[in-house]
mmCIF file of C-alpha atoms in Angstrom:
data_model
loop_
_atom_site.group_PDB
_atom_site.id
_atom_site.type_symbol
_atom_site.label_atom_id
_atom_site.label_comp_id
_atom_site.label_asym_id
_atom_site.label_seq_id
_atom_site.Cartn_x
_atom_site.Cartn_y
_atom_site.Cartn_z
ATOM 1 C CA UNK A 1 19.422 2.160 -17.154
ATOM 2 C CA UNK A 2 15.809 1.910 -18.227
ATOM 3 C CA UNK A 3 14.918 0.404 -14.844
ATOM 4 C CA UNK A 4 16.260 3.538 -13.133
ATOM 5 C CA UNK A 5 13.985 5.765 -15.219
ATOM 6 C CA UNK A 6 10.921 3.552 -14.802
ATOM 7 C CA UNK A 7 11.287 3.181 -11.011
ATOM 8 C CA UNK A 8 10.334 6.776 -10.027
ATOM 9 C CA UNK A 9 7.407 6.704 -12.446
ATOM 10 C CA UNK A 10 6.172 3.457 -10.976
ATOM 11 C CA UNK A 11 6.576 4.955 -7.508
ATOM 12 C CA UNK A 12 4.503 7.965 -8.593
ATOM 13 C CA UNK A 13 1.692 5.748 -9.887
ATOM 14 C CA UNK A 14 1.659 3.707 -6.678
ATOM 15 C CA UNK A 15 1.705 6.810 -4.479
ATOM 16 C CA UNK A 16 -1.095 8.420 -6.490
ATOM 17 C CA UNK A 17 -3.104 5.244 -5.901
ATOM 18 C CA UNK A 18 -2.355 5.332 -2.177
ATOM 19 C CA UNK A 19 -5.503 7.123 -0.930
ATOM 20 C CA UNK A 20 -7.765 4.763 -2.880
ATOM 21 C CA UNK A 21 -5.927 1.682 -1.634
ATOM 22 C CA UNK A 22 -5.767 2.917 1.966
ATOM 23 C CA UNK A 23 -9.455 3.786 2.168
ATOM 24 C CA UNK A 24 -10.371 0.478 0.525
ATOM 25 C CA UNK A 25 -8.639 -1.231 3.462
ATOM 26 C CA UNK A 26 -10.323 1.054 5.985
ATOM 27 C CA UNK A 27 -7.439 3.475 6.657
ATOM 28 C CA UNK A 28 -8.231 7.178 6.907
ATOM 29 C CA UNK A 29 -11.913 6.993 6.053
ATOM 30 C CA UNK A 30 -12.945 9.334 8.853
ATOM 31 C CA UNK A 31 -10.625 11.992 7.416
ATOM 32 C CA UNK A 32 -12.360 12.218 4.031
ATOM 33 C CA UNK A 33 -15.674 14.037 3.478
ATOM 34 C CA UNK A 34 -17.444 11.271 1.531
ATOM 35 C CA UNK A 35 -17.335 8.751 4.411
ATOM 36 C CA UNK A 36 -19.658 8.490 7.371
ATOM 37 C CA UNK A 37 -18.010 9.283 10.686
ATOM 38 C CA UNK A 38 -21.043 8.777 12.944
ATOM 39 C CA UNK A 39 -20.635 5.028 13.403
ATOM 40 C CA UNK A 40 -18.004 2.426 12.477
ATOM 41 C CA UNK A 41 -20.854 0.263 11.186
ATOM 42 C CA UNK A 42 -21.992 2.877 8.681
ATOM 43 C CA UNK A 43 -18.863 3.419 6.649
ATOM 44 C CA UNK A 44 -18.867 3.390 2.895
ATOM 45 C CA UNK A 45 -18.563 5.523 -0.232
ATOM 46 C CA UNK A 46 -21.504 7.849 -0.758
ATOM 47 C CA UNK A 47 -22.848 10.007 -3.570
ATOM 48 C CA UNK A 48 -22.956 13.472 -2.059
ATOM 49 C CA UNK A 49 -24.857 16.440 -3.418
ATOM 50 C CA UNK A 50 -21.983 18.887 -2.992
ATOM 51 C CA UNK A 51 -20.092 19.624 -6.198
ATOM 52 C CA UNK A 52 -16.709 20.286 -4.498
ATOM 53 C CA UNK A 53 -16.891 16.985 -2.613
ATOM 54 C CA UNK A 54 -17.853 15.143 -5.791
ATOM 55 C CA UNK A 55 -14.943 16.799 -7.615
ATOM 56 C CA UNK A 56 -12.571 15.703 -4.868
ATOM 57 C CA UNK A 57 -13.893 12.140 -4.977
ATOM 58 C CA UNK A 58 -13.462 11.990 -8.757
ATOM 59 C CA UNK A 59 -9.998 13.527 -8.490
ATOM 60 C CA UNK A 60 -8.830 10.939 -5.966
ATOM 61 C CA UNK A 61 -10.452 8.142 -7.978
ATOM 62 C CA UNK A 62 -9.000 9.051 -11.379
ATOM 63 C CA UNK A 63 -5.641 10.535 -10.376
ATOM 64 C CA UNK A 64 -3.822 7.159 -10.613
ATOM 65 C CA UNK A 65 -5.014 6.814 -14.205
ATOM 66 C CA UNK A 66 -4.050 10.384 -15.099
ATOM 67 C CA UNK A 67 -0.589 10.032 -13.574
ATOM 68 C CA UNK A 68 -0.012 6.627 -15.175
ATOM 69 C CA UNK A 69 -1.109 7.870 -18.579
ATOM 70 C CA UNK A 70 1.057 10.991 -18.470
ATOM 71 C CA UNK A 71 4.279 9.466 -17.143
ATOM 72 C CA UNK A 72 4.053 6.525 -19.547
ATOM 73 C CA UNK A 73 4.919 8.911 -22.393
ATOM 74 C CA UNK A 74 8.233 9.749 -20.767
ATOM 75 C CA UNK A 75 8.274 13.423 -21.756
ATOM 76 C CA UNK A 76 9.731 15.812 -19.174
ATOM 77 C CA UNK A 77 7.026 18.425 -19.668
ATOM 78 C CA UNK A 78 4.219 15.888 -19.457
ATOM 79 C CA UNK A 79 5.748 14.400 -16.317
ATOM 80 C CA UNK A 80 5.854 17.869 -14.759
ATOM 81 C CA UNK A 81 2.216 18.309 -15.786
ATOM 82 C CA UNK A 82 1.412 15.139 -13.830
ATOM 83 C CA UNK A 83 3.082 16.695 -10.782
ATOM 84 C CA UNK A 84 0.958 19.831 -11.209
ATOM 85 C CA UNK A 85 -2.233 17.755 -11.456
ATOM 86 C CA UNK A 86 -1.276 15.838 -8.306
ATOM 87 C CA UNK A 87 -0.613 19.102 -6.480
ATOM 88 C CA UNK A 88 -3.995 20.426 -7.593
ATOM 89 C CA UNK A 89 -5.708 17.315 -6.213
ATOM 90 C CA UNK A 90 -3.877 17.784 -2.918
ATOM 91 C CA UNK A 91 -4.882 21.456 -2.743
ATOM 92 C CA UNK A 92 -8.500 20.537 -3.465
ATOM 93 C CA UNK A 93 -8.404 17.993 -0.665
ATOM 94 C CA UNK A 94 -7.165 20.617 1.778
ATOM 95 C CA UNK A 95 -9.873 23.112 0.793
ATOM 96 C CA UNK A 96 -12.929 20.891 0.464
ATOM 97 C CA UNK A 97 -15.038 19.783 3.399
ATOM 98 C CA UNK A 98 -18.524 18.338 3.556
ATOM 99 C CA UNK A 99 -21.262 17.351 5.993
ATOM 100 C CA UNK A 100 -21.356 13.953 7.620
ATOM 101 C CA UNK A 101 -23.096 11.682 5.072
ATOM 102 C CA UNK A 102 -24.790 9.738 7.884
ATOM 103 C CA UNK A 103 -26.476 12.674 9.577
ATOM 104 C CA UNK A 104 -26.152 15.648 7.235
ATOM 105 C CA UNK A 105 -24.632 17.650 10.084
ATOM 106 C CA UNK A 106 -21.337 19.523 9.945
ATOM 107 C CA UNK A 107 -18.288 17.330 10.464
ATOM 108 C CA UNK A 108 -15.345 18.031 12.721
ATOM 109 C CA UNK A 109 -12.504 19.674 10.813
ATOM 110 C CA UNK A 110 -9.934 17.017 9.980
ATOM 111 C CA UNK A 111 -7.025 16.961 7.578
ATOM 112 C CA UNK A 112 -7.174 14.497 4.666
ATOM 113 C CA UNK A 113 -4.283 12.391 5.924
ATOM 114 C CA UNK A 114 -4.404 9.806 3.103
ATOM 115 C CA UNK A 115 -3.820 12.628 0.617
ATOM 116 C CA UNK A 116 -1.222 14.385 2.772
ATOM 117 C CA UNK A 117 0.797 11.189 3.137
ATOM 118 C CA UNK A 118 0.614 9.867 -0.430
ATOM 119 C CA UNK A 119 0.447 12.826 -2.795
ATOM 120 C CA UNK A 120 3.676 14.581 -1.683
ATOM 121 C CA UNK A 121 5.477 11.279 -2.267
ATOM 122 C CA UNK A 122 3.944 11.113 -5.744
ATOM 123 C CA UNK A 123 4.982 14.703 -6.503
ATOM 124 C CA UNK A 124 8.559 14.055 -5.353
ATOM 125 C CA UNK A 125 8.723 10.920 -7.521
ATOM 126 C CA UNK A 126 7.374 12.855 -10.511
ATOM 127 C CA UNK A 127 9.935 15.635 -10.080
ATOM 128 C CA UNK A 128 12.675 13.015 -9.987
ATOM 129 C CA UNK A 129 11.213 11.265 -13.028
ATOM 130 C CA UNK A 130 11.189 14.551 -14.952
ATOM 131 C CA UNK A 131 14.979 14.632 -14.674
ATOM 132 C CA UNK A 132 15.238 11.127 -16.135
ATOM 133 C CA UNK A 133 13.753 11.041 -19.661
ATOM 134 C CA UNK A 134 12.199 7.679 -20.483
ATOM 135 C CA UNK A 135 13.353 5.972 -23.658
ATOM 136 C CA UNK A 136 10.573 4.633 -25.892
ATOM 137 C CA UNK A 137 9.390 1.126 -25.082
ATOM 138 C CA UNK A 138 9.603 -1.651 -27.627
ATOM 139 C CA UNK A 139 6.086 -2.628 -26.631
ATOM 140 C CA UNK A 140 3.256 -0.819 -28.467
ATOM 141 C CA UNK A 141 1.241 1.689 -26.483
ATOM 142 C CA UNK A 142 -1.940 -0.367 -26.497
ATOM 143 C CA UNK A 143 -5.285 1.250 -25.746
ATOM 144 C CA UNK A 144 -7.037 -1.863 -24.404
ATOM 145 C CA UNK A 145 -5.869 -1.540 -20.766
ATOM 146 C CA UNK A 146 -6.712 2.170 -20.735
ATOM 147 C CA UNK A 147 -10.194 1.363 -22.053
ATOM 148 C CA UNK A 148 -10.500 -1.001 -19.100
ATOM 149 C CA UNK A 149 -10.499 2.042 -16.812
ATOM 150 C CA UNK A 150 -14.043 2.823 -17.974
ATOM 151 C CA UNK A 151 -15.353 -0.512 -16.739
ATOM 152 C CA UNK A 152 -13.183 -0.581 -13.617
ATOM 153 C CA UNK A 153 -14.579 2.769 -12.493
ATOM 154 C CA UNK A 154 -18.219 1.842 -13.082
ATOM 155 C CA UNK A 155 -18.887 0.703 -9.520
ATOM 156 C CA UNK A 156 -17.316 3.814 -8.020
ATOM 157 C CA UNK A 157 -19.094 6.214 -10.376
ATOM 158 C CA UNK A 158 -22.581 4.750 -10.503
ATOM 159 C CA UNK A 159 -22.980 2.213 -7.676
ATOM 160 C CA UNK A 160 -22.113 4.291 -4.637
ATOM 161 C CA UNK A 161 -24.499 4.488 -1.725
ATOM 162 C CA UNK A 162 -26.854 7.452 -1.521
ATOM 163 C CA UNK A 163 -27.012 8.938 1.992
ATOM 164 C CA UNK A 164 -30.517 9.161 3.353
ATOM 165 C CA UNK A 165 -31.042 10.746 6.744
ATOM 166 C CA UNK A 166 -33.889 12.376 8.627
ATOM 167 C CA UNK A 167 -37.139 10.563 7.901
ATOM 168 C CA UNK A 168 -35.453 8.174 5.489
ATOM 169 C CA UNK A 169 -33.185 5.231 6.216
ATOM 170 C CA UNK A 170 -29.504 4.738 5.442
ATOM 171 C CA UNK A 171 -28.215 1.569 3.824
ATOM 172 C CA UNK A 172 -24.511 0.866 3.992
ATOM 173 C CA UNK A 173 -21.951 -1.899 3.749
ATOM 174 C CA UNK A 174 -19.390 -2.455 6.472
ATOM 175 C CA UNK A 175 -16.539 -4.963 6.298
ATOM 176 C CA UNK A 176 -15.445 -6.082 9.738
ATOM 177 C CA UNK A 177 -12.279 -7.983 10.583
ATOM 178 C CA UNK A 178 -14.114 -11.304 10.607
ATOM 179 C CA UNK A 179 -13.209 -13.326 7.544
ATOM 180 C CA UNK A 180 -14.133 -15.005 5.288
ATOM 181 C CA UNK A 181 -17.843 -14.371 5.917
ATOM 182 C CA UNK A 182 -17.388 -10.636 5.408
ATOM 183 C CA UNK A 183 -14.975 -10.988 2.509
ATOM 184 C CA UNK A 184 -17.665 -10.492 -0.171
ATOM 185 C CA UNK A 185 -18.834 -7.366 1.665
ATOM 186 C CA UNK A 186 -15.299 -6.018 1.547
ATOM 187 C CA UNK A 187 -15.088 -6.647 -2.207
ATOM 188 C CA UNK A 188 -18.399 -4.831 -2.748
ATOM 189 C CA UNK A 189 -17.124 -1.865 -0.770
ATOM 190 C CA UNK A 190 -13.685 -1.879 -2.416
ATOM 191 C CA UNK A 191 -15.335 -1.803 -5.830
ATOM 192 C CA UNK A 192 -17.379 1.252 -4.873
ATOM 193 C CA UNK A 193 -14.355 3.005 -3.412
ATOM 194 C CA UNK A 194 -12.410 2.498 -6.644
ATOM 195 C CA UNK A 195 -9.750 -0.119 -5.928
ATOM 196 C CA UNK A 196 -10.192 -1.710 -9.405
ATOM 197 C CA UNK A 197 -9.353 1.660 -10.981
ATOM 198 C CA UNK A 198 -5.990 1.771 -9.215
ATOM 199 C CA UNK A 199 -5.269 -1.817 -10.281
ATOM 200 C CA UNK A 200 -6.110 -1.167 -13.926
ATOM 201 C CA UNK A 201 -3.992 2.009 -13.910
ATOM 202 C CA UNK A 202 -1.039 -0.032 -12.652
ATOM 203 C CA UNK A 203 -1.551 -2.693 -15.323
ATOM 204 C CA UNK A 204 -1.913 -0.116 -18.100
ATOM 205 C CA UNK A 205 1.249 1.682 -17.013
ATOM 206 C CA UNK A 206 3.184 -1.593 -16.749
ATOM 207 C CA UNK A 207 2.203 -2.577 -20.275
ATOM 208 C CA UNK A 208 2.947 0.883 -21.697
ATOM 209 C CA UNK A 209 6.494 1.069 -20.321
ATOM 210 C CA UNK A 210 7.350 -2.575 -21.017
ATOM 211 C CA UNK A 211 7.341 -4.058 -17.520
ATOM 212 C CA UNK A 212 6.643 -7.724 -16.853
ATOM 213 C CA UNK A 213 3.501 -9.159 -18.413
ATOM 214 C CA UNK A 214 2.832 -10.889 -15.110
ATOM 215 C CA UNK A 215 1.619 -7.582 -13.681
ATOM 216 C CA UNK A 216 -1.261 -7.449 -16.137
ATOM 217 C CA UNK A 217 -2.091 -11.116 -15.552
ATOM 218 C CA UNK A 218 -2.030 -10.619 -11.770
ATOM 219 C CA UNK A 219 -4.289 -7.550 -12.000
ATOM 220 C CA UNK A 220 -6.763 -9.437 -14.202
ATOM 221 C CA UNK A 221 -6.786 -12.300 -11.689
ATOM 222 C CA UNK A 222 -7.567 -9.916 -8.824
ATOM 223 C CA UNK A 223 -10.366 -8.287 -10.821
ATOM 224 C CA UNK A 224 -11.868 -11.712 -11.440
ATOM 225 C CA UNK A 225 -11.936 -12.357 -7.696
ATOM 226 C CA UNK A 226 -14.724 -9.788 -7.335
ATOM 227 C CA UNK A 227 -17.375 -11.750 -9.298
ATOM 228 C CA UNK A 228 -16.001 -15.131 -8.188
ATOM 229 C CA UNK A 229 -16.371 -14.317 -4.495
ATOM 230 C CA UNK A 230 -19.845 -12.950 -5.139
ATOM 231 C CA UNK A 231 -20.794 -16.424 -6.345
ATOM 232 C CA UNK A 232 -18.912 -18.450 -3.724
ATOM 233 C CA UNK A 233 -19.770 -16.456 -0.603
ATOM 234 C CA UNK A 234 -23.131 -14.913 -1.410
ATOM 235 C CA UNK A 235 -25.126 -14.734 1.830
ATOM 236 C CA UNK A 236 -28.644 -13.461 2.566
ATOM 237 C CA UNK A 237 -27.219 -10.564 4.560
ATOM 238 C CA UNK A 238 -25.301 -9.218 1.585
ATOM 239 C CA UNK A 239 -28.028 -9.079 -1.041
ATOM 240 C CA UNK A 240 -31.662 -10.019 -1.226
ATOM 241 C CA UNK A 241 -30.933 -12.159 -4.265
ATOM 242 C CA UNK A 242 -28.146 -12.888 -6.676
ATOM 243 C CA UNK A 243 -29.720 -10.507 -9.184
ATOM 244 C CA UNK A 244 -29.223 -7.608 -6.768
ATOM 245 C CA UNK A 245 -25.469 -8.071 -6.645
ATOM 246 C CA UNK A 246 -24.041 -10.076 -9.509
ATOM 247 C CA UNK A 247 -24.974 -7.851 -12.492
ATOM 248 C CA UNK A 248 -22.839 -5.077 -11.011
ATOM 249 C CA UNK A 249 -19.786 -7.283 -11.529
ATOM 250 C CA UNK A 250 -19.925 -7.553 -15.315
ATOM 251 C CA UNK A 251 -17.938 -4.353 -15.603
ATOM 252 C CA UNK A 252 -15.016 -5.992 -13.760
ATOM 253 C CA UNK A 253 -15.130 -9.052 -16.009
ATOM 254 C CA UNK A 254 -14.796 -6.735 -18.998
ATOM 255 C CA UNK A 255 -12.043 -4.745 -17.299
ATOM 256 C CA UNK A 256 -10.102 -7.972 -16.683
ATOM 257 C CA UNK A 257 -10.537 -8.945 -20.337
ATOM 258 C CA UNK A 258 -9.179 -5.611 -21.559
ATOM 259 C CA UNK A 259 -6.269 -5.676 -19.123
ATOM 260 C CA UNK A 260 -5.096 -9.117 -20.205
ATOM 261 C CA UNK A 261 -5.937 -8.692 -23.908
ATOM 262 C CA UNK A 262 -2.601 -7.141 -25.049
ATOM 263 C CA UNK A 263 -0.719 -9.609 -22.846
ATOM 264 C CA UNK A 264 -2.434 -12.495 -24.591
ATOM 265 C CA UNK A 265 -1.595 -11.027 -27.997
ATOM 266 C CA UNK A 266 2.063 -10.655 -27.098
ATOM 267 C CA UNK A 267 2.171 -14.200 -25.758
ATOM 268 C CA UNK A 268 1.731 -15.635 -29.223
ATOM 269 C CA UNK A 269 -1.988 -15.540 -29.842
ATOM 270 C CA UNK A 270 -1.832 -12.749 -32.362
ATOM 271 C CA UNK A 271 -3.036 -15.056 -35.168
ATOM 272 C CA UNK A 272 -6.675 -14.939 -34.021
ATOM 273 C CA UNK A 273 -9.085 -14.584 -36.889
ATOM 274 C CA UNK A 274 -10.548 -11.192 -37.665
ATOM 275 C CA UNK A 275 -14.032 -12.571 -37.036
ATOM 276 C CA UNK A 276 -13.132 -13.560 -33.489
ATOM 277 C CA UNK A 277 -11.496 -10.199 -32.832
ATOM 278 C CA UNK A 278 -14.570 -8.380 -34.128
ATOM 279 C CA UNK A 279 -16.767 -10.603 -31.941
ATOM 280 C CA UNK A 280 -14.817 -9.748 -28.815
ATOM 281 C CA UNK A 281 -14.923 -6.061 -29.707
ATOM 282 C CA UNK A 282 -18.655 -6.265 -30.235
ATOM 283 C CA UNK A 283 -19.146 -7.905 -26.844
ATOM 284 C CA UNK A 284 -17.194 -5.120 -25.145
ATOM 285 C CA UNK A 285 -19.069 -2.353 -26.987
ATOM 286 C CA UNK A 286 -22.494 -3.885 -26.413
ATOM 287 C CA UNK A 287 -21.696 -4.479 -22.742
ATOM 288 C CA UNK A 288 -20.666 -0.848 -22.371
ATOM 289 C CA UNK A 289 -23.926 0.274 -23.953
ATOM 290 C CA UNK A 290 -25.866 -2.087 -21.675
ATOM 291 C CA UNK A 291 -24.172 -0.641 -18.612
ATOM 292 C CA UNK A 292 -24.996 2.906 -19.701
ATOM 293 C CA UNK A 293 -28.630 2.103 -20.458
ATOM 294 C CA UNK A 294 -29.148 0.014 -17.314
ATOM 295 C CA UNK A 295 -27.766 2.769 -15.081
ATOM 296 C CA UNK A 296 -30.617 5.052 -16.140
ATOM 297 C CA UNK A 297 -33.362 2.438 -16.081
#
């Protein structure tokens, strides 16, 4: 019976993550205002100066986390609130438009198809979930995976490309279909679009509602692929030096640690000494402070 109540909530989380996942794989980028539509070789996430476009980008980025966090509680009212938030994000996507980030000129009016396809599915799943109250999970509602959202979103929030047009030049990443040489480029771009955020939201929801621990382990493994592929496939065309690219991946290492941390505790390693636990906590806190300071330096 519990599986029947969890299924629509899981569907809602996956559907809310749909636009992020689709754009990470190159689907529907030309329909969203924060992507360049002038050339297929100049696609990527950009930091735009328009507040409505920034609000839409943040809404699409963080909606999977918001939905996962709300539906994990199982309350009918909170689940309906998640449906309202999803509807608000969809309405914002229909109202907001922005200039082409490559040229600064007005874009052709296009509908945000990734949002139109995914968010109604999420709303329908949330309305169904509201009719099926979720019984409390035997697993504790750990905060570690939710804290991992902070690190998973670092690349999308602070490492996006700044559009420069006119007398200035534009730098962008483009992942073509040729693999594996362009695989590290794709991981750089996926990080800046926010794919790790959707993965961490899925892992946090799975742990909160008592789904298989393998989900958290699998998500942590995928997050670790980002820094691993940076090391294995680093090429001169991707970064001038390793220092230009690799430090941006520490946030994903920390996100993977936080995602798998409650899984490791439940697997029988709960007898770790308090000193070791404090040491790990200190590493996470100091790394977070380092990321904040380095972003403004």
